[in-house]
PDB file of C-alpha atoms in Angstrom:
ATOM      1  CA  MET A 253     103.172 213.453   7.133  1.00  0.00           C
ATOM      2  CA  ALA A 254     101.703 210.278   8.600  1.00  0.00           C
ATOM      3  CA  GLY A 255      98.805 209.191   6.418  1.00  0.00           C
ATOM      4  CA  VAL A 256     100.130 211.337   3.555  1.00  0.00           C
ATOM      5  CA  SER A 257     103.593 210.293   2.370  1.00  0.00           C
ATOM      6  CA  VAL A 258     102.620 207.022   0.723  1.00  0.00           C
ATOM      7  CA  GLN A 259     104.421 205.757  -2.331  1.00  0.00           C
ATOM      8  CA  ALA A 260     102.104 207.630  -4.726  1.00  0.00           C
ATOM      9  CA  PHE A 261     102.906 210.901  -2.943  1.00  0.00           C
ATOM     10  CA  ARG A 262     106.643 210.246  -2.960  1.00  0.00           C
ATOM     11  CA  ARG A 263     106.802 209.275  -6.633  1.00  0.00           C
ATOM     12  CA  GLN A 264     104.934 212.443  -7.528  1.00  0.00           C
ATOM     13  CA  GLY A 265     107.397 214.482  -5.473  1.00  0.00           C
ATOM     14  CA  ARG A 266     110.332 213.011  -7.363  1.00  0.00           C
ATOM     15  CA  ARG A 267     108.699 213.922 -10.678  1.00  0.00           C
ATOM     16  CA  TYR A 268     108.378 217.539  -9.557  1.00  0.00           C
ATOM     17  CA  GLY A 269     111.964 217.955  -8.434  1.00  0.00           C
ATOM     18  CA  ALA A 270     112.347 216.618  -4.887  1.00  0.00           C
ATOM     19  CA  GLY A 271     115.971 215.551  -4.428  1.00  0.00           C
ATOM     20  CA  LEU A 272     115.101 213.079  -1.667  1.00  0.00           C
ATOM     21  CA  VAL A 273     111.750 211.661  -0.590  1.00  0.00           C
ATOM     22  CA  CYS A 274     110.824 210.180   2.765  1.00  0.00           C
ATOM     23  CA  SER A 275     108.229 207.641   3.839  1.00  0.00           C
ATOM     24  CA  GLU A 276     105.663 208.375   6.461  1.00  0.00           C
ATOM     25  CA  MET A 277     106.932 207.288   9.869  1.00  0.00           C
ATOM     26  CA  VAL A 278     106.907 203.539  10.380  1.00  0.00           C
ATOM     27  CA  SER A 279     106.486 201.851  13.753  1.00  0.00           C
ATOM     28  CA  CYS A 280     109.434 199.646  14.702  1.00  0.00           C
ATOM     29  CA  ALA A 281     107.055 197.706  16.962  1.00  0.00           C
ATOM     30  CA  GLY A 282     104.824 197.002  13.964  1.00  0.00           C
ATOM     31  CA  ILE A 283     107.828 195.762  12.009  1.00  0.00           C
ATOM     32  CA  GLU A 284     109.017 193.615  14.904  1.00  0.00           C
ATOM     33  CA  HIS A 285     105.600 191.966  15.212  1.00  0.00           C
ATOM     34  CA  ARG A 286     105.370 191.563  11.416  1.00  0.00           C
ATOM     35  CA  ASN A 287     102.188 193.601  11.181  1.00  0.00           C
ATOM     36  CA  GLU A 288     101.085 193.318   7.555  1.00  0.00           C
ATOM     37  CA  ARG A 289     100.054 196.930   7.110  1.00  0.00           C
ATOM     38  CA  THR A 290     103.267 198.194   8.728  1.00  0.00           C
ATOM     39  CA  LEU A 291     105.411 195.950   6.561  1.00  0.00           C
ATOM     40  CA  GLY A 292     103.611 197.347   3.537  1.00  0.00           C
ATOM     41  CA  TYR A 293     105.307 200.691   4.247  1.00  0.00           C
ATOM     42  CA  LEU A 294     108.601 199.054   3.267  1.00  0.00           C
ATOM     43  CA  ARG A 295     107.525 198.888  -0.363  1.00  0.00           C
ATOM     44  CA  VAL A 296     110.058 200.700  -2.560  1.00  0.00           C
ATOM     45  CA  ALA A 297     109.476 201.679  -6.204  1.00  0.00           C
ATOM     46  CA  SER A 298     112.255 201.910  -8.769  1.00  0.00           C
ATOM     47  CA  ASP A 299     111.669 205.641  -9.371  1.00  0.00           C
ATOM     48  CA  GLU A 300     111.690 206.741  -5.712  1.00  0.00           C
ATOM     49  CA  HIS A 301     115.432 206.758  -5.154  1.00  0.00           C
ATOM     50  CA  PRO A 302     116.954 208.340  -3.214  1.00  0.00           C
ATOM     51  CA  LEU A 303     114.444 207.335  -0.540  1.00  0.00           C
ATOM     52  CA  ALA A 304     114.555 207.554   3.245  1.00  0.00           C
ATOM     53  CA  ILE A 305     112.317 205.280   5.295  1.00  0.00           C
ATOM     54  CA  GLN A 306     111.552 206.903   8.631  1.00  0.00           C
ATOM     55  CA  LEU A 307     111.269 204.830  11.804  1.00  0.00           C
ATOM     56  CA  PHE A 308     109.881 205.658  15.213  1.00  0.00           C
ATOM     57  CA  GLY A 309     110.185 203.770  18.469  1.00  0.00           C
ATOM     58  CA  SER A 310     111.972 203.863  21.805  1.00  0.00           C
ATOM     59  CA  ASP A 311     113.795 200.547  22.132  1.00  0.00           C
ATOM     60  CA  PRO A 312     117.318 200.470  20.614  1.00  0.00           C
ATOM     61  CA  ARG A 313     117.255 196.724  19.961  1.00  0.00           C
ATOM     62  CA  SER A 314     113.933 196.685  18.094  1.00  0.00           C
ATOM     63  CA  MET A 315     114.836 199.886  16.252  1.00  0.00           C
ATOM     64  CA  ALA A 316     118.065 198.269  15.054  1.00  0.00           C
ATOM     65  CA  GLU A 317     116.157 195.203  13.840  1.00  0.00           C
ATOM     66  CA  ALA A 318     113.661 197.427  12.021  1.00  0.00           C
ATOM     67  CA  ALA A 319     116.557 199.299  10.417  1.00  0.00           C
ATOM     68  CA  ARG A 320     117.932 196.023   9.059  1.00  0.00           C
ATOM     69  CA  MET A 321     114.600 195.395   7.358  1.00  0.00           C
ATOM     70  CA  VAL A 322     114.603 198.937   5.959  1.00  0.00           C
ATOM     71  CA  GLU A 323     118.022 198.226   4.474  1.00  0.00           C
ATOM     72  CA  ALA A 324     116.817 194.912   3.035  1.00  0.00           C
ATOM     73  CA  ALA A 325     113.809 196.639   1.479  1.00  0.00           C
ATOM     74  CA  GLY A 326     116.098 198.808  -0.646  1.00  0.00           C
ATOM     75  CA  ALA A 327     115.917 202.216   1.058  1.00  0.00           C
ATOM     76  CA  ASP A 328     118.854 204.607   0.714  1.00  0.00           C
ATOM     77  CA  LEU A 329     118.669 206.132   4.211  1.00  0.00           C
ATOM     78  CA  VAL A 330     117.330 205.176   7.628  1.00  0.00           C
ATOM     79  CA  ASP A 331     115.671 208.262   9.077  1.00  0.00           C
ATOM     80  CA  LEU A 332     114.658 208.446  12.740  1.00  0.00           C
ATOM     81  CA  ASN A 333     111.711 210.474  13.963  1.00  0.00           C
ATOM     82  CA  PHE A 334     112.610 212.268  17.196  1.00  0.00           C
ATOM     83  CA  GLY A 335     110.112 215.064  16.627  1.00  0.00           C
ATOM     84  CA  CYS A 336     106.547 213.763  16.273  1.00  0.00           C
ATOM     85  CA  PRO A 337     104.416 215.683  18.809  1.00  0.00           C
ATOM     86  CA  VAL A 338     101.332 213.429  18.689  1.00  0.00           C
ATOM     87  CA  LYS A 339     100.500 211.983  22.109  1.00  0.00           C
ATOM     88  CA  LYS A 340      99.888 208.420  20.953  1.00  0.00           C
ATOM     89  CA  VAL A 341     103.532 208.435  19.800  1.00  0.00           C
ATOM     90  CA  THR A 342     105.173 210.404  22.625  1.00  0.00           C
ATOM     91  CA  ARG A 343     103.445 208.443  25.396  1.00  0.00           C
ATOM     92  CA  THR A 344     105.266 205.316  24.185  1.00  0.00           C
ATOM     93  CA  GLY A 345     108.598 207.073  24.694  1.00  0.00           C
ATOM     94  CA  ALA A 346     109.046 207.736  20.967  1.00  0.00           C
ATOM     95  CA  GLY A 347     108.938 210.832  18.770  1.00  0.00           C
ATOM     96  CA  ALA A 348     109.416 214.168  20.524  1.00  0.00           C
ATOM     97  CA  HIS A 349     109.655 212.450  23.907  1.00  0.00           C
ATOM     98  CA  LEU A 350     113.231 211.512  22.974  1.00  0.00           C
ATOM     99  CA  LEU A 351     114.171 215.197  22.950  1.00  0.00           C
ATOM    100  CA  GLU A 352     113.985 214.957  26.744  1.00  0.00           C
ATOM    101  CA  ASP A 353     115.601 211.527  26.960  1.00  0.00           C
ATOM    102  CA  GLY A 354     118.869 212.181  25.197  1.00  0.00           C
ATOM    103  CA  ASP A 355     120.565 209.080  26.552  1.00  0.00           C
ATOM    104  CA  CYS A 356     117.945 206.814  24.992  1.00  0.00           C
ATOM    105  CA  ALA A 357     118.004 208.822  21.748  1.00  0.00           C
ATOM    106  CA  CYS A 358     121.758 208.370  21.471  1.00  0.00           C
ATOM    107  CA  ARG A 359     121.552 204.651  22.247  1.00  0.00           C
ATOM    108  CA  ILE A 360     119.026 204.252  19.421  1.00  0.00           C
ATOM    109  CA  VAL A 361     121.243 206.072  16.918  1.00  0.00           C
ATOM    110  CA  GLU A 362     124.307 204.101  17.993  1.00  0.00           C
ATOM    111  CA  ALA A 363     122.482 200.759  17.764  1.00  0.00           C
ATOM    112  CA  ILE A 364     121.186 201.493  14.260  1.00  0.00           C
ATOM    113  CA  ALA A 365     124.504 202.880  13.003  1.00  0.00           C
ATOM    114  CA  GLU A 366     126.143 199.619  14.092  1.00  0.00           C
ATOM    115  CA  ALA A 367     123.378 197.460  12.588  1.00  0.00           C
ATOM    116  CA  VAL A 368     123.259 198.812   9.020  1.00  0.00           C
ATOM    117  CA  GLU A 369     125.534 200.136   6.296  1.00  0.00           C
ATOM    118  CA  LEU A 370     123.046 202.841   5.291  1.00  0.00           C
ATOM    119  CA  PRO A 371     123.480 206.429   6.463  1.00  0.00           C
ATOM    120  CA  VAL A 372     121.438 207.194   9.595  1.00  0.00           C
ATOM    121  CA  THR A 373     119.671 210.557   9.753  1.00  0.00           C
ATOM    122  CA  VAL A 374     117.503 212.136  12.432  1.00  0.00           C
ATOM    123  CA  LYS A 375     114.593 214.561  12.318  1.00  0.00           C
ATOM    124  CA  LEU A 376     113.994 216.545  15.503  1.00  0.00           C
ATOM    125  CA  ARG A 377     112.137 219.568  16.818  1.00  0.00           C
ATOM    126  CA  ARG A 378     113.555 222.361  18.950  1.00  0.00           C
ATOM    127  CA  GLY A 379     112.273 220.619  22.072  1.00  0.00           C
ATOM    128  CA  VAL A 380     109.076 219.593  23.783  1.00  0.00           C
ATOM    129  CA  ARG A 381     108.193 222.894  25.430  1.00  0.00           C
ATOM    130  CA  ASN A 382     107.838 226.365  23.956  1.00  0.00           C
ATOM    131  CA  GLY A 383     111.140 228.210  24.020  1.00  0.00           C
ATOM    132  CA  SER A 384     113.150 225.012  24.448  1.00  0.00           C
ATOM    133  CA  ARG A 385     116.674 224.860  23.051  1.00  0.00           C
ATOM    134  CA  ASP A 386     117.136 221.146  23.695  1.00  0.00           C
ATOM    135  CA  CYS A 387     117.923 220.490  20.034  1.00  0.00           C
ATOM    136  CA  LEU A 388     121.200 222.382  20.426  1.00  0.00           C
ATOM    137  CA  GLN A 389     122.371 220.113  23.218  1.00  0.00           C
ATOM    138  CA  LEU A 390     121.056 216.896  21.678  1.00  0.00           C
ATOM    139  CA  GLY A 391     122.130 217.487  18.077  1.00  0.00           C
ATOM    140  CA  PRO A 392     125.905 217.180  18.622  1.00  0.00           C
ATOM    141  CA  ARG A 393     125.362 214.103  20.804  1.00  0.00           C
ATOM    142  CA  LEU A 394     123.368 212.407  18.030  1.00  0.00           C
ATOM    143  CA  VAL A 395     126.156 213.118  15.559  1.00  0.00           C
ATOM    144  CA  ALA A 396     128.714 211.650  17.960  1.00  0.00           C
ATOM    145  CA  ALA A 397     126.499 208.556  18.229  1.00  0.00           C
ATOM    146  CA  GLY A 398     126.507 208.064  14.460  1.00  0.00           C
ATOM    147  CA  ALA A 399     123.929 210.365  12.841  1.00  0.00           C
ATOM    148  CA  GLN A 400     125.183 211.523   9.441  1.00  0.00           C
ATOM    149  CA  SER A 401     122.624 214.303   8.970  1.00  0.00           C
ATOM    150  CA  LEU A 402     120.082 216.186  11.084  1.00  0.00           C
ATOM    151  CA  THR A 403     116.799 217.764  10.034  1.00  0.00           C
ATOM    152  CA  LEU A 404     115.511 220.471  12.359  1.00  0.00           C
ATOM    153  CA  HIS A 405     111.912 221.638  12.487  1.00  0.00           C
ATOM    154  CA  PRO A 406     112.347 224.560  14.912  1.00  0.00           C
ATOM    155  CA  ARG A 407     108.932 224.481  16.492  1.00  0.00           C
ATOM    156  CA  SER A 408     108.310 222.896  19.874  1.00  0.00           C
ATOM    157  CA  ALA A 409     106.173 219.810  20.302  1.00  0.00           C
ATOM    158  CA  GLU A 410     103.736 221.969  22.276  1.00  0.00           C
ATOM    159  CA  GLN A 411     103.392 224.297  19.282  1.00  0.00           C
ATOM    160  CA  MET A 412     102.455 221.466  16.946  1.00  0.00           C
ATOM    161  CA  TYR A 413     102.168 223.463  13.685  1.00  0.00           C
ATOM    162  CA  THR A 414     101.152 226.866  15.053  1.00  0.00           C
ATOM    163  CA  GLY A 415     103.260 230.006  14.967  1.00  0.00           C
ATOM    164  CA  MET A 416     106.388 230.303  12.881  1.00  0.00           C
ATOM    165  CA  ALA A 417     109.433 228.065  12.662  1.00  0.00           C
ATOM    166  CA  ASP A 418     112.356 229.803  14.390  1.00  0.00           C
ATOM    167  CA  HIS A 419     115.227 229.259  11.992  1.00  0.00           C
ATOM    168  CA  THR A 420     117.686 231.144  14.190  1.00  0.00           C
ATOM    169  CA  LEU A 421     117.935 227.787  15.955  1.00  0.00           C
ATOM    170  CA  THR A 422     118.737 226.137  12.626  1.00  0.00           C
ATOM    171  CA  THR A 423     121.615 228.592  12.193  1.00  0.00           C
ATOM    172  CA  GLU A 424     122.948 227.728  15.639  1.00  0.00           C
ATOM    173  CA  LEU A 425     122.689 223.989  15.021  1.00  0.00           C
ATOM    174  CA  VAL A 426     124.566 224.302  11.724  1.00  0.00           C
ATOM    175  CA  ALA A 427     127.430 225.947  13.597  1.00  0.00           C
ATOM    176  CA  LEU A 428     127.529 223.175  16.209  1.00  0.00           C
ATOM    177  CA  VAL A 429     127.758 220.062  14.012  1.00  0.00           C
ATOM    178  CA  ASP A 430     129.958 218.931  11.145  1.00  0.00           C
ATOM    179  CA  VAL A 431     127.244 217.033   9.246  1.00  0.00           C
ATOM    180  CA  PRO A 432     124.640 218.419   6.823  1.00  0.00           C
ATOM    181  CA  VAL A 433     121.649 220.082   8.492  1.00  0.00           C
ATOM    182  CA  VAL A 434     118.306 220.209   6.678  1.00  0.00           C
ATOM    183  CA  ALA A 435     115.976 223.101   7.492  1.00  0.00           C
ATOM    184  CA  SER A 436     112.283 222.227   7.878  1.00  0.00           C
ATOM    185  CA  GLY A 437     109.333 224.507   8.499  1.00  0.00           C
ATOM    186  CA  ASP A 438     107.494 227.242   6.576  1.00  0.00           C
ATOM    187  CA  VAL A 439     109.401 226.700   3.331  1.00  0.00           C
ATOM    188  CA  THR A 440     106.660 227.441   0.833  1.00  0.00           C
ATOM    189  CA  SER A 441     108.321 229.374  -2.004  1.00  0.00           C
ATOM    190  CA  HIS A 442     111.543 229.707  -3.953  1.00  0.00           C
ATOM    191  CA  ALA A 443     112.317 233.016  -2.269  1.00  0.00           C
ATOM    192  CA  ARG A 444     111.731 231.586   1.198  1.00  0.00           C
ATOM    193  CA  ALA A 445     113.883 228.538   0.455  1.00  0.00           C
ATOM    194  CA  GLN A 446     116.710 230.722  -0.762  1.00  0.00           C
ATOM    195  CA  ALA A 447     116.428 232.960   2.294  1.00  0.00           C
ATOM    196  CA  VAL A 448     116.476 230.019   4.714  1.00  0.00           C
ATOM    197  CA  LEU A 449     119.454 228.411   2.988  1.00  0.00           C
ATOM    198  CA  ALA A 450     121.420 231.650   2.878  1.00  0.00           C
ATOM    199  CA  GLY A 451     120.490 232.708   6.397  1.00  0.00           C
ATOM    200  CA  THR A 452     121.112 229.409   8.168  1.00  0.00           C
ATOM    201  CA  GLY A 453     123.892 227.727   6.213  1.00  0.00           C
ATOM    202  CA  ALA A 454     121.696 224.615   5.974  1.00  0.00           C
ATOM    203  CA  ALA A 455     122.550 222.094   3.276  1.00  0.00           C
ATOM    204  CA  ALA A 456     118.955 221.693   2.091  1.00  0.00           C
ATOM    205  CA  VAL A 457     115.340 222.445   2.909  1.00  0.00           C
ATOM    206  CA  MET A 458     112.558 219.979   3.629  1.00  0.00           C
ATOM    207  CA  VAL A 459     109.049 220.513   2.303  1.00  0.00           C
ATOM    208  CA  GLY A 460     106.083 218.767   3.909  1.00  0.00           C
ATOM    209  CA  ARG A 461     102.606 220.211   4.270  1.00  0.00           C
ATOM    210  CA  GLY A 462     103.219 222.752   1.495  1.00  0.00           C
ATOM    211  CA  ALA A 463     103.274 219.955  -1.069  1.00  0.00           C
ATOM    212  CA  GLN A 464     100.061 218.255   0.032  1.00  0.00           C
ATOM    213  CA  GLY A 465      97.913 218.196  -3.093  1.00  0.00           C
ATOM    214  CA  ASN A 466     100.256 220.775  -4.548  1.00  0.00           C
ATOM    215  CA  PRO A 467     103.299 219.233  -6.282  1.00  0.00           C
ATOM    216  CA  TRP A 468     103.645 222.457  -8.267  1.00  0.00           C
ATOM    217  CA  ALA A 469     104.978 224.027  -5.040  1.00  0.00           C
ATOM    218  CA  LEU A 470     108.063 221.806  -5.402  1.00  0.00           C
ATOM    219  CA  ARG A 471     108.600 223.036  -8.958  1.00  0.00           C
ATOM    220  CA  GLU A 472     108.369 226.623  -7.752  1.00  0.00           C
ATOM    221  CA  ILE A 473     110.710 226.056  -4.794  1.00  0.00           C
ATOM    222  CA  VAL A 474     113.326 224.220  -6.862  1.00  0.00           C
ATOM    223  CA  ASP A 475     113.204 226.152 -10.126  1.00  0.00           C
ATOM    224  CA  GLY A 476     111.388 229.378  -9.295  1.00  0.00           C
ATOM    225  CA  ASP A 477     108.657 228.403 -11.767  1.00  0.00           C
ATOM    226  CA  ALA A 478     105.589 230.020 -10.194  1.00  0.00           C
ATOM    227  CA  ARG A 479     103.106 229.214 -12.965  1.00  0.00           C
ATOM    228  CA  GLU A 480      99.744 228.158 -11.599  1.00  0.00           C
ATOM    229  CA  PRO A 481      98.572 224.797 -12.964  1.00  0.00           C
ATOM    230  CA  THR A 482      95.589 224.748 -15.294  1.00  0.00           C
ATOM    231  CA  ARG A 483      92.373 222.958 -14.319  1.00  0.00           C
ATOM    232  CA  GLU A 484      93.355 220.187 -16.724  1.00  0.00           C
ATOM    233  CA  GLU A 485      96.768 219.785 -15.071  1.00  0.00           C
ATOM    234  CA  VAL A 486      95.203 219.660 -11.606  1.00  0.00           C
ATOM    235  CA  ALA A 487      92.634 217.088 -12.659  1.00  0.00           C
ATOM    236  CA  ALA A 488      95.253 214.989 -14.462  1.00  0.00           C
ATOM    237  CA  GLU A 489      97.588 214.858 -11.468  1.00  0.00           C
ATOM    238  CA  LEU A 490      94.714 213.995  -9.155  1.00  0.00           C
ATOM    239  CA  VAL A 491      93.474 211.212 -11.461  1.00  0.00           C
ATOM    240  CA  LEU A 492      96.987 209.757 -11.623  1.00  0.00           C
ATOM    241  CA  PHE A 493      97.330 210.051  -7.843  1.00  0.00           C
ATOM    242  CA  VAL A 494      94.015 208.250  -7.369  1.00  0.00           C
ATOM    243  CA  ARG A 495      95.102 205.419  -9.672  1.00  0.00           C
ATOM    244  CA  GLU A 496      98.463 205.086  -7.928  1.00  0.00           C
ATOM    245  CA  ALA A 497      96.855 205.090  -4.480  1.00  0.00           C
ATOM    246  CA  VAL A 498      94.426 202.340  -5.502  1.00  0.00           C
ATOM    247  CA  ARG A 499      97.296 200.273  -6.913  1.00  0.00           C
ATOM    248  CA  GLU A 500      99.211 200.693  -3.656  1.00  0.00           C
ATOM    249  CA  LEU A 501      96.444 200.474  -1.052  1.00  0.00           C
ATOM    250  CA  GLY A 502      93.582 198.686  -2.732  1.00  0.00           C
ATOM    251  CA  GLU A 503      90.189 200.239  -3.507  1.00  0.00           C
ATOM    252  CA  ARG A 504      88.734 199.989  -0.005  1.00  0.00           C
ATOM    253  CA  ARG A 505      91.606 201.665   1.832  1.00  0.00           C
ATOM    254  CA  ALA A 506      92.306 204.146  -0.946  1.00  0.00           C
ATOM    255  CA  SER A 507      88.693 205.411  -1.006  1.00  0.00           C
ATOM    256  CA  GLY A 508      88.990 206.685   2.553  1.00  0.00           C
ATOM    257  CA  PHE A 509      92.635 207.725   2.311  1.00  0.00           C
ATOM    258  CA  LEU A 510      92.034 209.940  -0.735  1.00  0.00           C
ATOM    259  CA  LYS A 511      89.230 212.083   0.694  1.00  0.00           C
ATOM    260  CA  LYS A 512      91.571 214.588   2.341  1.00  0.00           C
ATOM    261  CA  PHE A 513      93.479 214.968  -0.909  1.00  0.00           C
ATOM    262  CA  TYR A 514      90.446 216.175  -2.852  1.00  0.00           C
ATOM    263  CA  GLY A 515      90.337 219.389  -0.856  1.00  0.00           C
ATOM    264  CA  TRP A 516      94.100 219.862  -1.086  1.00  0.00           C
ATOM    265  CA  TYR A 517      94.172 219.473  -4.864  1.00  0.00           C
ATOM    266  CA  LEU A 518      90.967 221.295  -5.702  1.00  0.00           C
ATOM    267  CA  GLY A 519      91.333 224.181  -3.258  1.00  0.00           C
ATOM    268  CA  ARG A 520      93.262 227.435  -3.796  1.00  0.00           C
ATOM    269  CA  GLY A 521      90.442 228.573  -6.091  1.00  0.00           C
ATOM    270  CA  ARG A 522      91.160 225.836  -8.642  1.00  0.00           C
ATOM    271  CA  PHE A 523      87.670 224.301  -8.543  1.00  0.00           C
ATOM    272  CA  PRO A 524      84.419 225.444  -6.908  1.00  0.00           C
ATOM    273  CA  LYS A 525      83.892 224.224  -3.333  1.00  0.00           C
ATOM    274  CA  PRO A 526      80.679 222.314  -4.202  1.00  0.00           C
ATOM    275  CA  PHE A 527      82.684 220.201  -6.653  1.00  0.00           C
ATOM    276  CA  LYS A 528      84.938 218.930  -3.850  1.00  0.00           C
ATOM    277  CA  GLN A 529      81.883 218.068  -1.757  1.00  0.00           C
ATOM    278  CA  GLU A 530      80.447 216.185  -4.726  1.00  0.00           C
ATOM    279  CA  LEU A 531      83.576 214.035  -4.956  1.00  0.00           C
ATOM    280  CA  LEU A 532      83.400 213.223  -1.255  1.00  0.00           C
ATOM    281  CA  ARG A 533      79.916 211.768  -1.729  1.00  0.00           C
ATOM    282  CA  LEU A 534      80.907 209.406  -4.533  1.00  0.00           C
ATOM    283  CA  GLU A 535      81.194 205.742  -3.582  1.00  0.00           C
ATOM    284  CA  SER A 536      84.143 204.592  -5.694  1.00  0.00           C
ATOM    285  CA  THR A 537      87.380 205.978  -7.073  1.00  0.00           C
ATOM    286  CA  GLU A 538      86.192 205.090 -10.583  1.00  0.00           C
ATOM    287  CA  GLU A 539      83.303 207.513 -10.122  1.00  0.00           C
ATOM    288  CA  VAL A 540      85.717 210.167  -8.844  1.00  0.00           C
ATOM    289  CA  GLU A 541      87.906 209.717 -11.897  1.00  0.00           C
ATOM    290  CA  ARG A 542      84.949 209.947 -14.287  1.00  0.00           C
ATOM    291  CA  ARG A 543      83.706 213.138 -12.621  1.00  0.00           C
ATOM    292  CA  LEU A 544      87.150 214.749 -12.742  1.00  0.00           C
ATOM    293  CA  LEU A 545      87.572 213.979 -16.426  1.00  0.00           C
ATOM    294  CA  ALA A 546      84.081 215.284 -17.155  1.00  0.00           C
ATOM    295  CA  ALA A 547      84.911 218.550 -15.373  1.00  0.00           C
ATOM    296  CA  ALA A 548      88.215 218.910 -17.250  1.00  0.00           C
ATOM    297  CA  PRO A 549      87.979 216.900 -20.501  1.00  0.00           C
ATOM    298  CA  GLY A 550      91.463 217.885 -21.634  1.00  0.00           C
ATOM    299  CA  ALA A 551      92.936 216.113 -18.601  1.00  0.00           C
ATOM    300  CA  LEU A 552      92.617 212.639 -20.145  1.00  0.00           C
ATOM    301  CA  GLU A 553      95.350 213.290 -22.698  1.00  0.00           C
ATOM    302  CA  LEU A 554      97.602 214.595 -19.901  1.00  0.00           C
ATOM    303  CA  VAL A 555      96.949 211.514 -17.770  1.00  0.00           C
ATOM    304  CA  GLU A 556      97.908 209.238 -20.643  1.00  0.00           C
ATOM    305  CA  ARG A 557     101.097 211.239 -21.203  1.00  0.00           C
ATOM    306  CA  LEU A 558     102.006 211.121 -17.513  1.00  0.00           C
ATOM    307  CA  GLU A 559     101.427 207.376 -17.300  1.00  0.00           C
ATOM    308  CA  ALA A 560     103.601 206.821 -20.365  1.00  0.00           C
ATOM    309  CA  GLU A 561     106.454 208.739 -18.724  1.00  0.00           C
ATOM    310  CA  ILE A 562     106.354 206.925 -15.372  1.00  0.00           C
ATOM    311  CA  PRO A 563     108.936 204.125 -15.091  1.00  0.00           C
ATOM    312  CA  THR A 564     107.387 200.689 -14.802  1.00  0.00           C
ATOM    313  CA  GLY A 565     110.342 198.865 -13.217  1.00  0.00           C
ATOM    314  CA  ASP A 566     109.593 196.270 -10.577  1.00  0.00           C
ATOM    315  CA  GLU A 567     109.312 197.329  -6.989  1.00  0.00           C
ATOM    316  CA  VAL A 568     111.872 196.032  -4.535  1.00  0.00           C
ATOM    317  CA  THR A 569     109.900 194.145  -1.906  1.00  0.00           C
ATOM    318  CA  LEU A 570     110.527 191.775   0.950  1.00  0.00           C
ATOM    319  CA  GLU A 571     109.174 188.237   0.872  1.00  0.00           C
ATOM    320  CA  LEU A 572     105.892 188.966   2.615  1.00  0.00           C
ATOM    321  CA  PRO A 573     102.272 187.844   2.229  1.00  0.00           C
ATOM    322  CA  ILE A 574     100.816 189.189  -1.005  1.00  0.00           C
ATOM    323  CA  SER A 575      97.993 190.873   0.898  1.00  0.00           C
ATOM    324  CA  VAL A 576     100.521 193.417   2.168  1.00  0.00           C
ATOM    325  CA  TYR A 577     100.995 194.700  -1.349  1.00  0.00           C
ATOM    326  CA  GLY A 578      97.471 194.326  -2.573  1.00  0.00           C
ATOM    327  CA  GLY A 579      95.877 196.530   0.070  1.00  0.00           C
ATOM    328  CA  GLY A 580      95.174 193.852   2.694  1.00  0.00           C
TER     329      GLY A 580
END
C-alpha cells in the first residue's frame, strides 16, 4: 500500500467502516535523518483513530527511535513491516528479508516494545520462497519478544501478489500464538471475510488492494451492503479524495499521485474508458474536479454533504518545518 495509504485514503476508509486504518510503510532511516517527506507521514488527523503507523527498517536502535516519534505523533499502534517483497526494501535487510533473519526481527520487536507504551504489531508473509512455512516458526518468537498482534498475508515474497493467499497457514498460526491474528489476502467480499474468519479463527481481516478507489468494498465486507454506487456517488467520493490529497500533499505532488486513482475509481464499468484517459491529460486537479462534476452534475450536492460531515478537528503534528505539511 506504499504510495496509496495516505491520510485521505485512511480517512475515507474510516468513513466506510474500517475498524483500524494503517499508514503506508514509513522508513525508520528517513525518520532518523529527519527527511521532510518521511516525517510528513507522521501526520495524524482527528478522525483517523484508531490508527497504526507502519515502520520498516533493519536496525533495532533506529527502529526504536522511530517508534518513539510515532508515539509522539499520536498514533495508536506501532506496526512493523516484515513482509514487503520489493527489492529496494529487502536488499537493505528490511521487509520480507527479516523472515529469514529471525534473530534480527525479534531484536527489533523487543527494542520497540521497550521504547514505547503503544502496542507493537507485526505484519508478515508466509516466507520469502514459495512453499515456505517460516511464518509459523517466527510468529511465536515475535510474540515472545513483545508483539501484541500479528497480521499474516500467506503469500511468499516470491509470489508478490500472484496466486491465492493460503489461509490454511493463518489457521495454523492462530493455533500457535495467544495474541490476535489478522488475516490478510484475497478478502474482497462479505462472504469471503466471513469464511476466512470462521475457517481460521482469526480476530479480524485486513483489506488492502480491494479498497483502492473502491471504499464501497469496505461497506460490503463489513455490513454485507452490496449496492453498487451511482455515478454521482463515485464522482463525489473522487472529488473529495482529490481535494483531501491536495490539502495533504500540495497541488504538485497530488497531481501525479492521483493519476492511478482515476482508473481505480472510474473502472468496473462505472465510467467509459476514454473519460479516464481524458482526466489523465488534464493539467490541474481543479480541471479534473470540474470535468467530474460536469460528467455527474448531481455529485456537487453529495460533495458538499460529505464535506459537512467530515470532522474538522486539528491534526496532531510534531514540531516540524511547515513545508512538511504543505506538500514540500
